[in-house]
Short mmCIF file of C-alpha atoms and ligand atoms in Angstrom, two decimals:
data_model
loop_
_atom_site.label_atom_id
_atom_site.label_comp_id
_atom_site.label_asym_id
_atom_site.label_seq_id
_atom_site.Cartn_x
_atom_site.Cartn_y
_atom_site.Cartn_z
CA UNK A 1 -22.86 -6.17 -36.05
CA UNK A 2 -24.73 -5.41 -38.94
CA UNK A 3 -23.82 -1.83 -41.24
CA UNK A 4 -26.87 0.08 -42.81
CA UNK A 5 -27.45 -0.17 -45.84
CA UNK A 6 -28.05 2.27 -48.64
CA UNK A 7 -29.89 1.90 -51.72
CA UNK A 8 -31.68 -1.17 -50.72
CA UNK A 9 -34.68 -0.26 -52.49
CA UNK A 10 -33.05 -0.11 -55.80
CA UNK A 11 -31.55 -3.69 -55.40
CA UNK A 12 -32.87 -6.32 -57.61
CA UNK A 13 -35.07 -8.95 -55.75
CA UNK A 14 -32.12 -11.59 -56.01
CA UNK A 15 -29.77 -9.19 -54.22
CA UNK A 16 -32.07 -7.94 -51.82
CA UNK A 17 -32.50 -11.18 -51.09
CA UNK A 18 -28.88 -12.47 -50.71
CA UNK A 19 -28.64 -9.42 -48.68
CA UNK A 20 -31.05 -9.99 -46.16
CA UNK A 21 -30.49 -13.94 -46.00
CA UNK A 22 -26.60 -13.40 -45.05
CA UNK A 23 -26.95 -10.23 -42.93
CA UNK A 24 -29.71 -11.54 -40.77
CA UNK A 25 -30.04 -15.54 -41.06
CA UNK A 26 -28.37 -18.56 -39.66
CA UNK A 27 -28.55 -20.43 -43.35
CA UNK A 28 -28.84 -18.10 -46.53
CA UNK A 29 -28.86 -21.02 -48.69
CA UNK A 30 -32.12 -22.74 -46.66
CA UNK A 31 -33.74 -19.02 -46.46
CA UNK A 32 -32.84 -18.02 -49.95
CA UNK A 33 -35.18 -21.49 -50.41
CA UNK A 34 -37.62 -20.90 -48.92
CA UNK A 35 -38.32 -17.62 -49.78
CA UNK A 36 -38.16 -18.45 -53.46
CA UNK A 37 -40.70 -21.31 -52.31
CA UNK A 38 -43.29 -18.45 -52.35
CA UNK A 39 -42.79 -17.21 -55.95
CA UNK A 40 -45.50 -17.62 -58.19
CA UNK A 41 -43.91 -19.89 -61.64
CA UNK A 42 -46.43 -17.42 -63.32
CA UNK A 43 -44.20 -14.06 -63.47
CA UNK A 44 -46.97 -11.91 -64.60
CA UNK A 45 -48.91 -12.96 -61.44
CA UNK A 46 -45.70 -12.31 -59.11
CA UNK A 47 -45.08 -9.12 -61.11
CA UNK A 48 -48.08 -7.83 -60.34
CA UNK A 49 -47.63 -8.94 -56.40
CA UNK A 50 -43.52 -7.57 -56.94
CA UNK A 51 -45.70 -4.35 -57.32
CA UNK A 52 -48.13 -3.72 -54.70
CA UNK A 53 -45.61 -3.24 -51.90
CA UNK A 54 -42.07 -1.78 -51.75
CA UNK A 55 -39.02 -3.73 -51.38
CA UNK A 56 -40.90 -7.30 -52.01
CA UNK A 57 -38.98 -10.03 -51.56
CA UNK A 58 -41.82 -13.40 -51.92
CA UNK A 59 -45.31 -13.63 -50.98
CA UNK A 60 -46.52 -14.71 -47.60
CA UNK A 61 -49.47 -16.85 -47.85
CA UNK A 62 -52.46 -17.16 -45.55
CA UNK A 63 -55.29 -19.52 -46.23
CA UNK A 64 -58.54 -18.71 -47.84
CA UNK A 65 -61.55 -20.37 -46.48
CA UNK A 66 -65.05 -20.38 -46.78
CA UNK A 67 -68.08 -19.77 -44.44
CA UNK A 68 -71.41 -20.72 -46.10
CA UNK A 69 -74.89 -21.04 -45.14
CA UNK A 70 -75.24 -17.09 -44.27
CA UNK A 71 -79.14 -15.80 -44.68
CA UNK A 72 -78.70 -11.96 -45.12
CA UNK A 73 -81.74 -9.86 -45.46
CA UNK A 74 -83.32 -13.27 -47.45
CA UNK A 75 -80.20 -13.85 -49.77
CA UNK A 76 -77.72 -16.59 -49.18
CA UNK A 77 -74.18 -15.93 -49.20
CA UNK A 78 -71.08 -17.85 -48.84
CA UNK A 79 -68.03 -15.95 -47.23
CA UNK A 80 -64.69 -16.00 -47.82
CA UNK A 81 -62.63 -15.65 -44.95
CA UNK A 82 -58.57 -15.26 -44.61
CA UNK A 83 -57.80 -15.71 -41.50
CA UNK A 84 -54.38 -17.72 -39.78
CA UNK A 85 -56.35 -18.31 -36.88
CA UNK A 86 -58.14 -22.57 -36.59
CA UNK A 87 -61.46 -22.65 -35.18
CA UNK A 88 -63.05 -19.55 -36.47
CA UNK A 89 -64.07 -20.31 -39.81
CA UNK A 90 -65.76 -23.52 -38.11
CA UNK A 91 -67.45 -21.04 -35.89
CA UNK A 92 -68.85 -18.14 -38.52
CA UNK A 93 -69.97 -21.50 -40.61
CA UNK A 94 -71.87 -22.77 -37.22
CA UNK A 95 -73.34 -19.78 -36.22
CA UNK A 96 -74.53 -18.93 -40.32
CA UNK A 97 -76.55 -22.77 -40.05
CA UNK A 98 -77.56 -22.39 -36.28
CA UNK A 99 -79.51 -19.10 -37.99
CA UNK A 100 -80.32 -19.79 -41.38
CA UNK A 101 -83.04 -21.68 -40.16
CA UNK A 102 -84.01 -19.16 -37.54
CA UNK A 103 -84.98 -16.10 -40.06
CA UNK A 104 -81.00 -15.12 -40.99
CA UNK A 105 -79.57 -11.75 -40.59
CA UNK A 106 -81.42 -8.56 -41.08
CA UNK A 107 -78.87 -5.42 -41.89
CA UNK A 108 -79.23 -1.85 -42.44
CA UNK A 109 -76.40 0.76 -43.52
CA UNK A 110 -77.23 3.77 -40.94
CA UNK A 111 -74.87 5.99 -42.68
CA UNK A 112 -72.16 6.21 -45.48
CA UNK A 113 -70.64 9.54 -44.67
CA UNK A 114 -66.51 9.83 -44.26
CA UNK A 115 -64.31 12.35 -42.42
CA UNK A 116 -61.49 14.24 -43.37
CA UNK A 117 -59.19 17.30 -41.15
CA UNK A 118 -57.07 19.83 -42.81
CA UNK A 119 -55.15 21.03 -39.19
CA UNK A 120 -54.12 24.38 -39.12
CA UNK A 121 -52.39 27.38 -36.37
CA UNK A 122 -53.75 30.79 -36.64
CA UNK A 123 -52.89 33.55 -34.09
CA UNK A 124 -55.26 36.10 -35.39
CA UNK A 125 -58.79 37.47 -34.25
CA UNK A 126 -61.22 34.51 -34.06
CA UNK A 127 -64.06 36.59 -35.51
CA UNK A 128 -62.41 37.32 -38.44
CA UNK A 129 -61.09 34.06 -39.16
CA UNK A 130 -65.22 33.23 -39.14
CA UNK A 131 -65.90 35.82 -41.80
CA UNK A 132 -62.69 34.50 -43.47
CA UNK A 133 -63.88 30.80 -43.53
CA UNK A 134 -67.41 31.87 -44.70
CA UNK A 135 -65.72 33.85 -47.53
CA UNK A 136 -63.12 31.04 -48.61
CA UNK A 137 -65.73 28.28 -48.38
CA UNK A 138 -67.36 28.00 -51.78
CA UNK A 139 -63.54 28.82 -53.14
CA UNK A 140 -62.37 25.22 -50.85
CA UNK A 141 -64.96 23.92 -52.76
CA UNK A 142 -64.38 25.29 -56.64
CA UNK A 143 -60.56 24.72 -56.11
CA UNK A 144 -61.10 21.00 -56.59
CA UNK A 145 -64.09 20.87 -58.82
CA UNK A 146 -61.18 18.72 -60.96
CA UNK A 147 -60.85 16.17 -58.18
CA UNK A 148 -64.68 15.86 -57.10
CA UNK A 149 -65.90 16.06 -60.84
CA UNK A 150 -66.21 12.24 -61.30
CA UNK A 151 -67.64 11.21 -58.03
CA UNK A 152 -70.03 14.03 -58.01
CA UNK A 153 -71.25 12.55 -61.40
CA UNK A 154 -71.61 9.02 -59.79
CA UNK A 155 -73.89 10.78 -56.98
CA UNK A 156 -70.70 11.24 -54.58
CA UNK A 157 -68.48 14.40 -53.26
CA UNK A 158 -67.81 17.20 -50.72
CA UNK A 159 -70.45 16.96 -48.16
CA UNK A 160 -69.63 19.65 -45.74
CA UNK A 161 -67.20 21.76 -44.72
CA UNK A 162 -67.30 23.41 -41.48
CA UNK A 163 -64.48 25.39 -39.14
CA UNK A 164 -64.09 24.25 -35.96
CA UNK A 165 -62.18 26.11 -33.31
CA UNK A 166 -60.26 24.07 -30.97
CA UNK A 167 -58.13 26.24 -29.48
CA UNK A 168 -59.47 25.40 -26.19
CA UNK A 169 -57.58 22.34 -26.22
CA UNK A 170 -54.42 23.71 -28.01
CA UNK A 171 -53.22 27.22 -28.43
CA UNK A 172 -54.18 28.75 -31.42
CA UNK A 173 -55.28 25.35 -33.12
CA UNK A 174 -58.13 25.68 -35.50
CA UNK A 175 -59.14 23.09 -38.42
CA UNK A 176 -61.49 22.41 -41.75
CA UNK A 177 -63.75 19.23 -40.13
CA UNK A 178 -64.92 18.27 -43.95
CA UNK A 179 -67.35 15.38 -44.54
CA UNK A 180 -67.69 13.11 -47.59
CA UNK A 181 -69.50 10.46 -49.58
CA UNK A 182 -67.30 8.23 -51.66
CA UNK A 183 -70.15 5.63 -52.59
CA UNK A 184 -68.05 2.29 -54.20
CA UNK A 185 -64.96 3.23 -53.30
CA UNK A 186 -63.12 3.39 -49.66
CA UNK A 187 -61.94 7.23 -50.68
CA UNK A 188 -58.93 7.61 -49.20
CA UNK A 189 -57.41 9.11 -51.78
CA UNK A 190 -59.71 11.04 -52.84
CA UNK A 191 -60.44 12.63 -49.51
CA UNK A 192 -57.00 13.31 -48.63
CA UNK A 193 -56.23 14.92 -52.45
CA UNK A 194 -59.63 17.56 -51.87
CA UNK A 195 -57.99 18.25 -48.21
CA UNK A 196 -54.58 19.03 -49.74
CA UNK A 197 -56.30 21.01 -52.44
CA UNK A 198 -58.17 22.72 -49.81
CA UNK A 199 -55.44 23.47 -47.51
CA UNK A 200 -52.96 24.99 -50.49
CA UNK A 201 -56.60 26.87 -51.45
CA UNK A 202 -57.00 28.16 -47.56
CA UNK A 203 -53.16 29.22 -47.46
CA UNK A 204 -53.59 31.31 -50.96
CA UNK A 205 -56.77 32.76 -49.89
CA UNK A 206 -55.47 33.85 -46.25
CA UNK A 207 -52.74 35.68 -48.01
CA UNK A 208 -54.88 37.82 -49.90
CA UNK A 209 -57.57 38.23 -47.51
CA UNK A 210 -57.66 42.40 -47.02
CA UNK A 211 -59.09 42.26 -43.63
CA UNK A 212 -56.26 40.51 -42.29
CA UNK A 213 -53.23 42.07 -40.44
CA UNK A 214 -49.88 41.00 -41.15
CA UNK A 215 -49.40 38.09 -39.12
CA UNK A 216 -52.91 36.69 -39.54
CA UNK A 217 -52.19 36.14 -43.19
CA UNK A 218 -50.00 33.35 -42.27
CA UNK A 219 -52.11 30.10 -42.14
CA UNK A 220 -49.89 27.71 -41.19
CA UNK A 221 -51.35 24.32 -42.14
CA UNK A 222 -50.20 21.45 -39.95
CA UNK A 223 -51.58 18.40 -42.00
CA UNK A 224 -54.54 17.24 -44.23
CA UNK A 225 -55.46 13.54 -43.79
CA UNK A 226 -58.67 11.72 -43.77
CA UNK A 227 -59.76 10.11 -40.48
CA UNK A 228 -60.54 6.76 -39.68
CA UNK A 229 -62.74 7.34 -36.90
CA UNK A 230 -66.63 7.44 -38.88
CA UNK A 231 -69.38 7.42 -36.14
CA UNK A 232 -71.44 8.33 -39.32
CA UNK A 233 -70.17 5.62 -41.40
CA UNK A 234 -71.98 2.77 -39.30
CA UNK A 235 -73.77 -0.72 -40.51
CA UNK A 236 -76.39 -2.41 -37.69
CA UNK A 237 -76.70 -6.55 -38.25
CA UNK A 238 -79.18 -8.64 -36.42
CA UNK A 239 -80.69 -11.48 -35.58
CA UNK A 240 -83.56 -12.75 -33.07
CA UNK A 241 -85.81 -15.52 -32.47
CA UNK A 242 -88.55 -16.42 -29.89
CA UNK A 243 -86.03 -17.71 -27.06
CA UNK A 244 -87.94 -21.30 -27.25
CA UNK A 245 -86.16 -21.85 -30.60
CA UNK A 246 -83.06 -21.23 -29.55
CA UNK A 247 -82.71 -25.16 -28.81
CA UNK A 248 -79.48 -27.24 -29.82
CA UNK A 249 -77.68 -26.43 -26.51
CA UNK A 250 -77.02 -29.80 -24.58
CA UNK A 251 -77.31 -29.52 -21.02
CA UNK A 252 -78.98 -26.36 -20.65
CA UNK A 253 -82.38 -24.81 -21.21
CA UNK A 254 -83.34 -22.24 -23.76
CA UNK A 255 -84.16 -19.36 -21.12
CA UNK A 256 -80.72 -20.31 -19.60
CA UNK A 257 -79.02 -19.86 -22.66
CA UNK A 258 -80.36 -17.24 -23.66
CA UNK A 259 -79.80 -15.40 -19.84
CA UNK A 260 -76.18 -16.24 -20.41
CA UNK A 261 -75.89 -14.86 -23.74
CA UNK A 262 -77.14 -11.34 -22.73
CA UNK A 263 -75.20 -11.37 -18.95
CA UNK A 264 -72.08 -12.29 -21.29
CA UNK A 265 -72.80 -9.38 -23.58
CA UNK A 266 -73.54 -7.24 -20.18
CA UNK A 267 -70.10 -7.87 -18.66
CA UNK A 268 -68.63 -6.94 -21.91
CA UNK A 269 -70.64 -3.42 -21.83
CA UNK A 270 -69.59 -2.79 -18.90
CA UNK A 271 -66.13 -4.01 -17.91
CA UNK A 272 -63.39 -3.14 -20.42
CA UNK A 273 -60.77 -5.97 -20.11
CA UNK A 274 -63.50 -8.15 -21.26
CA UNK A 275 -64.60 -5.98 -23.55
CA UNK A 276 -61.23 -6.10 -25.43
CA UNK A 277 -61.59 -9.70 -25.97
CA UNK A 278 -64.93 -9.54 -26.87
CA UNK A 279 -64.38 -7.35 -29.69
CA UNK A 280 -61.40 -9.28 -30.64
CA UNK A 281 -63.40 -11.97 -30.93
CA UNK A 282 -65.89 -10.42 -33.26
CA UNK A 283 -62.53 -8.66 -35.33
CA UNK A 284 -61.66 -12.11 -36.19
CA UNK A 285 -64.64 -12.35 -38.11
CA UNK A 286 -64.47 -8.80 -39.83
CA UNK A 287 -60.71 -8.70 -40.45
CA UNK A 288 -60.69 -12.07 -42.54
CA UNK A 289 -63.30 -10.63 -44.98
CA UNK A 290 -62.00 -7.49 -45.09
CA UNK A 291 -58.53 -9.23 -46.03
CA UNK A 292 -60.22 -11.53 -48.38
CA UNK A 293 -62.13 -8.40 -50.02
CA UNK A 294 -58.85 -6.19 -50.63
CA UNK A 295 -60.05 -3.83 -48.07
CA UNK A 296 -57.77 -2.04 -45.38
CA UNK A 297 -57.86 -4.01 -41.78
CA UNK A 298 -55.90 -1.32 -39.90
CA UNK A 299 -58.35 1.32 -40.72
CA UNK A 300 -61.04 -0.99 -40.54
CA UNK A 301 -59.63 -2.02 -37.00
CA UNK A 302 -58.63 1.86 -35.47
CA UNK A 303 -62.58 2.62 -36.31
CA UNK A 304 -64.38 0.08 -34.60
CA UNK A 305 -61.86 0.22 -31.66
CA UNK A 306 -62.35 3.90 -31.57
CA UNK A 307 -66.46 3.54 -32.10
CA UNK A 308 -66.20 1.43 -29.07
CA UNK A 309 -64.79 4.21 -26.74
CA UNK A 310 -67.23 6.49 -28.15
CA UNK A 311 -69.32 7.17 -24.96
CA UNK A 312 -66.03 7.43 -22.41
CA UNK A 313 -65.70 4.00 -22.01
CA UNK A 314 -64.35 1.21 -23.60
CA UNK A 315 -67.10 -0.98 -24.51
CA UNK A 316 -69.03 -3.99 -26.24
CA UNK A 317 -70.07 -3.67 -30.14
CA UNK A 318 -72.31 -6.28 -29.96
CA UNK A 319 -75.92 -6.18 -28.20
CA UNK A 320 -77.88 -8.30 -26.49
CA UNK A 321 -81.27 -8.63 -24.95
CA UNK A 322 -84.65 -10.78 -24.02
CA UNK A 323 -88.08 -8.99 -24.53
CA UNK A 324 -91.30 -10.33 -24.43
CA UNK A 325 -89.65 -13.76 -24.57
CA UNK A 326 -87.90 -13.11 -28.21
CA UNK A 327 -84.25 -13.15 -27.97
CA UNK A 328 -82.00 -10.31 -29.98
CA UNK A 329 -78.35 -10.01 -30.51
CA UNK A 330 -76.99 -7.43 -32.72
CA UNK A 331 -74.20 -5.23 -33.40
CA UNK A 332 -73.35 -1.71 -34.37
CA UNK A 333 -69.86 -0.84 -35.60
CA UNK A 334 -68.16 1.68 -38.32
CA UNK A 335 -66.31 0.68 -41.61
CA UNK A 336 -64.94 2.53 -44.63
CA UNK A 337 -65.20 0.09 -47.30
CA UNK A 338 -64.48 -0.05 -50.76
CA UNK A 339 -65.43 -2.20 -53.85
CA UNK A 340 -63.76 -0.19 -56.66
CA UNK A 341 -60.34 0.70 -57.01
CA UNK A 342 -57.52 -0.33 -54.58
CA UNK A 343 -56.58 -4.32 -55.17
CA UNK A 344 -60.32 -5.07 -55.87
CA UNK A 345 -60.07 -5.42 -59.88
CA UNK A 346 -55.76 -6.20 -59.45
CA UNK A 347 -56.01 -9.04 -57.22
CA UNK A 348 -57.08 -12.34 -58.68
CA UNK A 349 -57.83 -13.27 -55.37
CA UNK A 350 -59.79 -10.59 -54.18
CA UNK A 351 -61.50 -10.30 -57.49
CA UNK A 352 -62.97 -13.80 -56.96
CA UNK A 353 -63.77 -12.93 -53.08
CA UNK A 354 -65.90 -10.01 -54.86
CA UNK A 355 -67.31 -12.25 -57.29
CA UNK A 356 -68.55 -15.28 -54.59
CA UNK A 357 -70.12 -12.22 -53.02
CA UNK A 358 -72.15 -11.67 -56.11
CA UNK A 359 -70.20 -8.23 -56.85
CA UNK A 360 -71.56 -6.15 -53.62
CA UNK A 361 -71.72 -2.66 -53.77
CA UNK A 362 -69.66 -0.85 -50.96
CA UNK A 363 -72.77 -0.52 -49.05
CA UNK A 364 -74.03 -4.24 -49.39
CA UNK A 365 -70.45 -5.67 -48.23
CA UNK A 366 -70.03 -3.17 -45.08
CA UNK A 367 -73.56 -5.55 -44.31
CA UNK A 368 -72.26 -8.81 -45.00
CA UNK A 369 -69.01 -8.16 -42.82
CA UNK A 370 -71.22 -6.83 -39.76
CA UNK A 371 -72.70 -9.96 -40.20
CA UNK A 372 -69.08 -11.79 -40.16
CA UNK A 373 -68.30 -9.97 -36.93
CA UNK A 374 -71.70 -10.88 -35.51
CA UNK A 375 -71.79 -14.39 -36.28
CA UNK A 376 -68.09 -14.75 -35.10
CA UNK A 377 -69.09 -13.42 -31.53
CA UNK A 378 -72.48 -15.31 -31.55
CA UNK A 379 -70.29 -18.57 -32.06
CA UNK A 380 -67.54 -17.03 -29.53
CA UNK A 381 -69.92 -16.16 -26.48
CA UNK A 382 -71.81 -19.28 -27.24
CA UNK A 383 -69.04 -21.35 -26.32
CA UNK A 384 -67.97 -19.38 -23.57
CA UNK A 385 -70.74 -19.63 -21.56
CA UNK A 386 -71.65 -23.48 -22.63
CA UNK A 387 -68.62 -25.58 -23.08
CA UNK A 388 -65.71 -23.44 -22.85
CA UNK A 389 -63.61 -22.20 -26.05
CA UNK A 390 -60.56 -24.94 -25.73
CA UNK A 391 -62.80 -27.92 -26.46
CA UNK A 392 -63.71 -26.66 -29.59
CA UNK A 393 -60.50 -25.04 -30.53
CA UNK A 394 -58.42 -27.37 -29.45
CA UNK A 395 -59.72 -29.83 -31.99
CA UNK A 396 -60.00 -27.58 -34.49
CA UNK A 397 -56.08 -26.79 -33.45
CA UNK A 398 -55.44 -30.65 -33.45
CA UNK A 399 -54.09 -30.62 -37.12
CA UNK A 400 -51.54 -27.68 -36.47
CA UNK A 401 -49.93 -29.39 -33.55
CA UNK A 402 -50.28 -32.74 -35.86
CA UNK A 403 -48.63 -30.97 -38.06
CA UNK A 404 -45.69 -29.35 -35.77
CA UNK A 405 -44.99 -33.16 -34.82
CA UNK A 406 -44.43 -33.98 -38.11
CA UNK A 407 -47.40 -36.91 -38.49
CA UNK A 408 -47.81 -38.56 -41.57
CA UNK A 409 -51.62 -38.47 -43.11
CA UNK A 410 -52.17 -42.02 -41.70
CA UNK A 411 -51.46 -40.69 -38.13
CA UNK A 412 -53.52 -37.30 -38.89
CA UNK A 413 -56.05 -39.60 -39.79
CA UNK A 414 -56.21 -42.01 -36.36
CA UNK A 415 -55.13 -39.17 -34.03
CA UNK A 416 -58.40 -36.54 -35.45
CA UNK A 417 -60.37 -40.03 -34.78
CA UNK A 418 -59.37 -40.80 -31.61
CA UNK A 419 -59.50 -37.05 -29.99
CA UNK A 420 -63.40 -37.13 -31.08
CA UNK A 421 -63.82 -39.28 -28.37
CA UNK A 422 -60.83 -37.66 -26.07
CA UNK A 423 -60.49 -33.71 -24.85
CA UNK A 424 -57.75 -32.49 -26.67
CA UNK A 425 -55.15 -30.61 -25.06
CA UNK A 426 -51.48 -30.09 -26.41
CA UNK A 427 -49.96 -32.29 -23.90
CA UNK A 428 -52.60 -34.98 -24.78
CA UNK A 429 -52.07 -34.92 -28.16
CA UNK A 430 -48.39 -35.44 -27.67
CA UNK A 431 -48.96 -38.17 -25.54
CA UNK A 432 -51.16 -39.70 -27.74
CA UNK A 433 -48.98 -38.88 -31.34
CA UNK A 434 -46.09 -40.96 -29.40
CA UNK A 435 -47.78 -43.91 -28.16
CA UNK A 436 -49.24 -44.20 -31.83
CA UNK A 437 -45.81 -43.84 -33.12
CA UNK A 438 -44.04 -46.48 -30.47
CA UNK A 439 -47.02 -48.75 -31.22
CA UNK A 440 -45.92 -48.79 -34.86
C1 LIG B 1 -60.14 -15.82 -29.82
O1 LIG B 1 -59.46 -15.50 -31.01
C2 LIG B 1 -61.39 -15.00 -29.68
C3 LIG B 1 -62.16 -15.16 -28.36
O2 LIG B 1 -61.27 -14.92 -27.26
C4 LIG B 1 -63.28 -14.16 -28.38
C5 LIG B 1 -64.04 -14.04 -27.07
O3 LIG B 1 -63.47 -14.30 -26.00
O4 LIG B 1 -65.21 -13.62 -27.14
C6 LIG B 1 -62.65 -16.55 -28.21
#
């Protein structure tokens, strides 16, 4: 069995990865290849990559596509998207054309505000820890007049500060609920540096607070972190048509289509295992933008999950409805974004994301990825409740398995040809990959 190790961290990148190809492959001298396979030639370049994580050992590539075609509020963007998954670039790209020529998206930021806790015991009188916060406040605030000065100067900062009491849920626990607007940038750090200031401020303060005994001078703070859960944070996208236009559907009428849209949207509201998918479904879409932006997918993720259990229940982020014979889809759904600091200036890659964006602010790109997410569920439902999902994605998966079988371009070439005309399923295209290879 494999020892620990110490001191891994302060291996070079050779060693650490000699180390980890003979302690935990089959072939170091094959994985030692293909790790190195990675490496930039450029060293700056895989310097600079060396240096955004710990312990790096290569880079691990996903690919970088583009969705064009997307009308936003009368502007036309492309998209970049990086995503691992085939078929849903296809499907933001379809569902941008399908309604560019319908009147595009309309978007609206309801809100930019973020959230950050400082979590703290106290054991004392209640009252008095009132007249304590109500004392201490405007000192939270002038103890990181250093910290805010900058954002505050940009039109950002401390928004609010309020104490909440929740010791009806746990003994004695109380915290700081502290609100924020970090404009450009996703704030992180910033919010969690005024919370710490804040919480070494309330400690301080609590100790030399005269009204308070002995014991309730002893503030014990539990932890000061931002939160990724922002119901105030939120971006609306839309789109709607008269449901006569929504033509382009073979087979099926526009009133049925349309019906089927909104029942699909209703199951998702209301049963949660669909739900789950559904969202999924429009994550693909945000999560690949996000990626390709140099934002933060987890938090991005934990927020709209979160958003969608807001009422209780696990639900649907996207709408859907028929009035007065115009059809409307649309969603609702938090994200902390940034477009300053982070990897947005240090990644090439994300720099030129940024840039085929024209340069959004924070508040522009939360817009265009609602729209990702929107489009990506448009294009999802739509083939739900038409042709199924496998007959698109299985073509779009075609190359993949292609690929897996080891065809050569020529058989890429004749196979993508032939399963135009075929339904492609993994079995078929195995079936058909060997014939084509017998026959020659
Ligand atoms: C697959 O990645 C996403 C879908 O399952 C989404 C959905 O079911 O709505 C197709």
């Amino acid at each position: 069995m494999t020892k620990p190790i110490e001191g891994f961290s302060k291996l070079t990148k050779e060693d650490k990865i000699n180390w980890i190809a003979q302690h935990y492959t089959q072939h170091p001298k094959e994985t030692i290849a293909v790790l190195k396979q990675y490496w930039n030639e450029d060293d700056k370049l895989q310097n600079l990559h060396d240096e955004f994580i710990e312990n790096t050992i290569t880079n691990f590539y996903l690919p970088l596509g583009i969705a064009p075609n997307f009308l936003i509020n009368n502007k036309l963007y492309a998209i970049p998207m990086a995503i691992e998954e085939s078929s849903v670039v296809a499907a933001a790209s379809k569902a941008a054309k399908f309604w560019q020529t319908r009147g595009g998206f309309k978007t609206t930021v309801l809100g930019t505000e973020k959230v950050g806790q400082v979590h703290f015991m106290y054991q004392g009188d209640i009252e008095k820890l009132t007249k304590f916060f109500k004392h201490v406040r405007p000192r939270l605030i002038s103890s990181v007049a250093p910290i805010v000065k900058n954002m505050e100067k940009r039109g950002g900062g401390i928004k609010n500060i309020e104490l909440r009491d929740k010791t009806s849920e746990l003994d004695n626990y109380f915290q700081l609920h502290c609100t924020f607007e970090t404009l450009d940038a996703m704030g992180a750090n910033f919010i969690n540096s005024c919370l710490e200031g804040f919480a070494q401020c309330l400690k301080e303060e609590a100790q030399q607070y005269g009204p308070f005994s002995d014991g309730e001078k002893d503030i014990e703070i539990v932890m000061s972190i931002l939160s990724n859960y922002i119901p105030n944070c939120v971006v609306r996208a839309e789109v709607s048509c008269p449901v006569s236009d929504l033509k382009g559907h073979h087979g099926i009428t526009t009133e049925d289509f349309a019906k089927k849209m909104v029942r699909a949207v209703n199951i998702a509201k209301v049963e949660p295992y669909r739900a789950v998918t559904h969202n999924k479904g429009i994550m693909n879409g945000i999560d690949a933008v996000v990626l390709a932006t140099g934002n933060d997918f987890r938090a991005v993720e934990a927020g709209a999950h979160a958003y969608a259990s807001k009422d209780g229940r696990y639900t649907s982020l996207t709408h859907a409805s028929i009035e007065n014979g115009i059809f409307r889809f649309w969603i609702e759904i938090p994200m902390a974004l940034g477009t300053v600091g982070g990897l947005t200036r240090l990644h090439p890659l994300v720099k030129l994301a940024l840039e085929i964006l024209q340069n959004p602010s924070a508040k522009e790109l939360m817009q265009i990825i609602a729209v990702a997410g929107l489009a990506q569920n448009f294009g999802a439902v739509r083939s739900l409740v038409t042709t199924g999902i496998q007959q698109g994605h299985m073509k779009m998966h075609l190359l993949n398995i292609l690929n897996q079988l080891g065809a050569t371009e020529d058989e890429k070439l004749s196979l993508v040809d032939y399963f135009k005309r075929h339904t492609a399923s993994h079995s078929a295209v195995v079936e058909a990959f060997e014939e084509l290879r017998n026959k020659r």
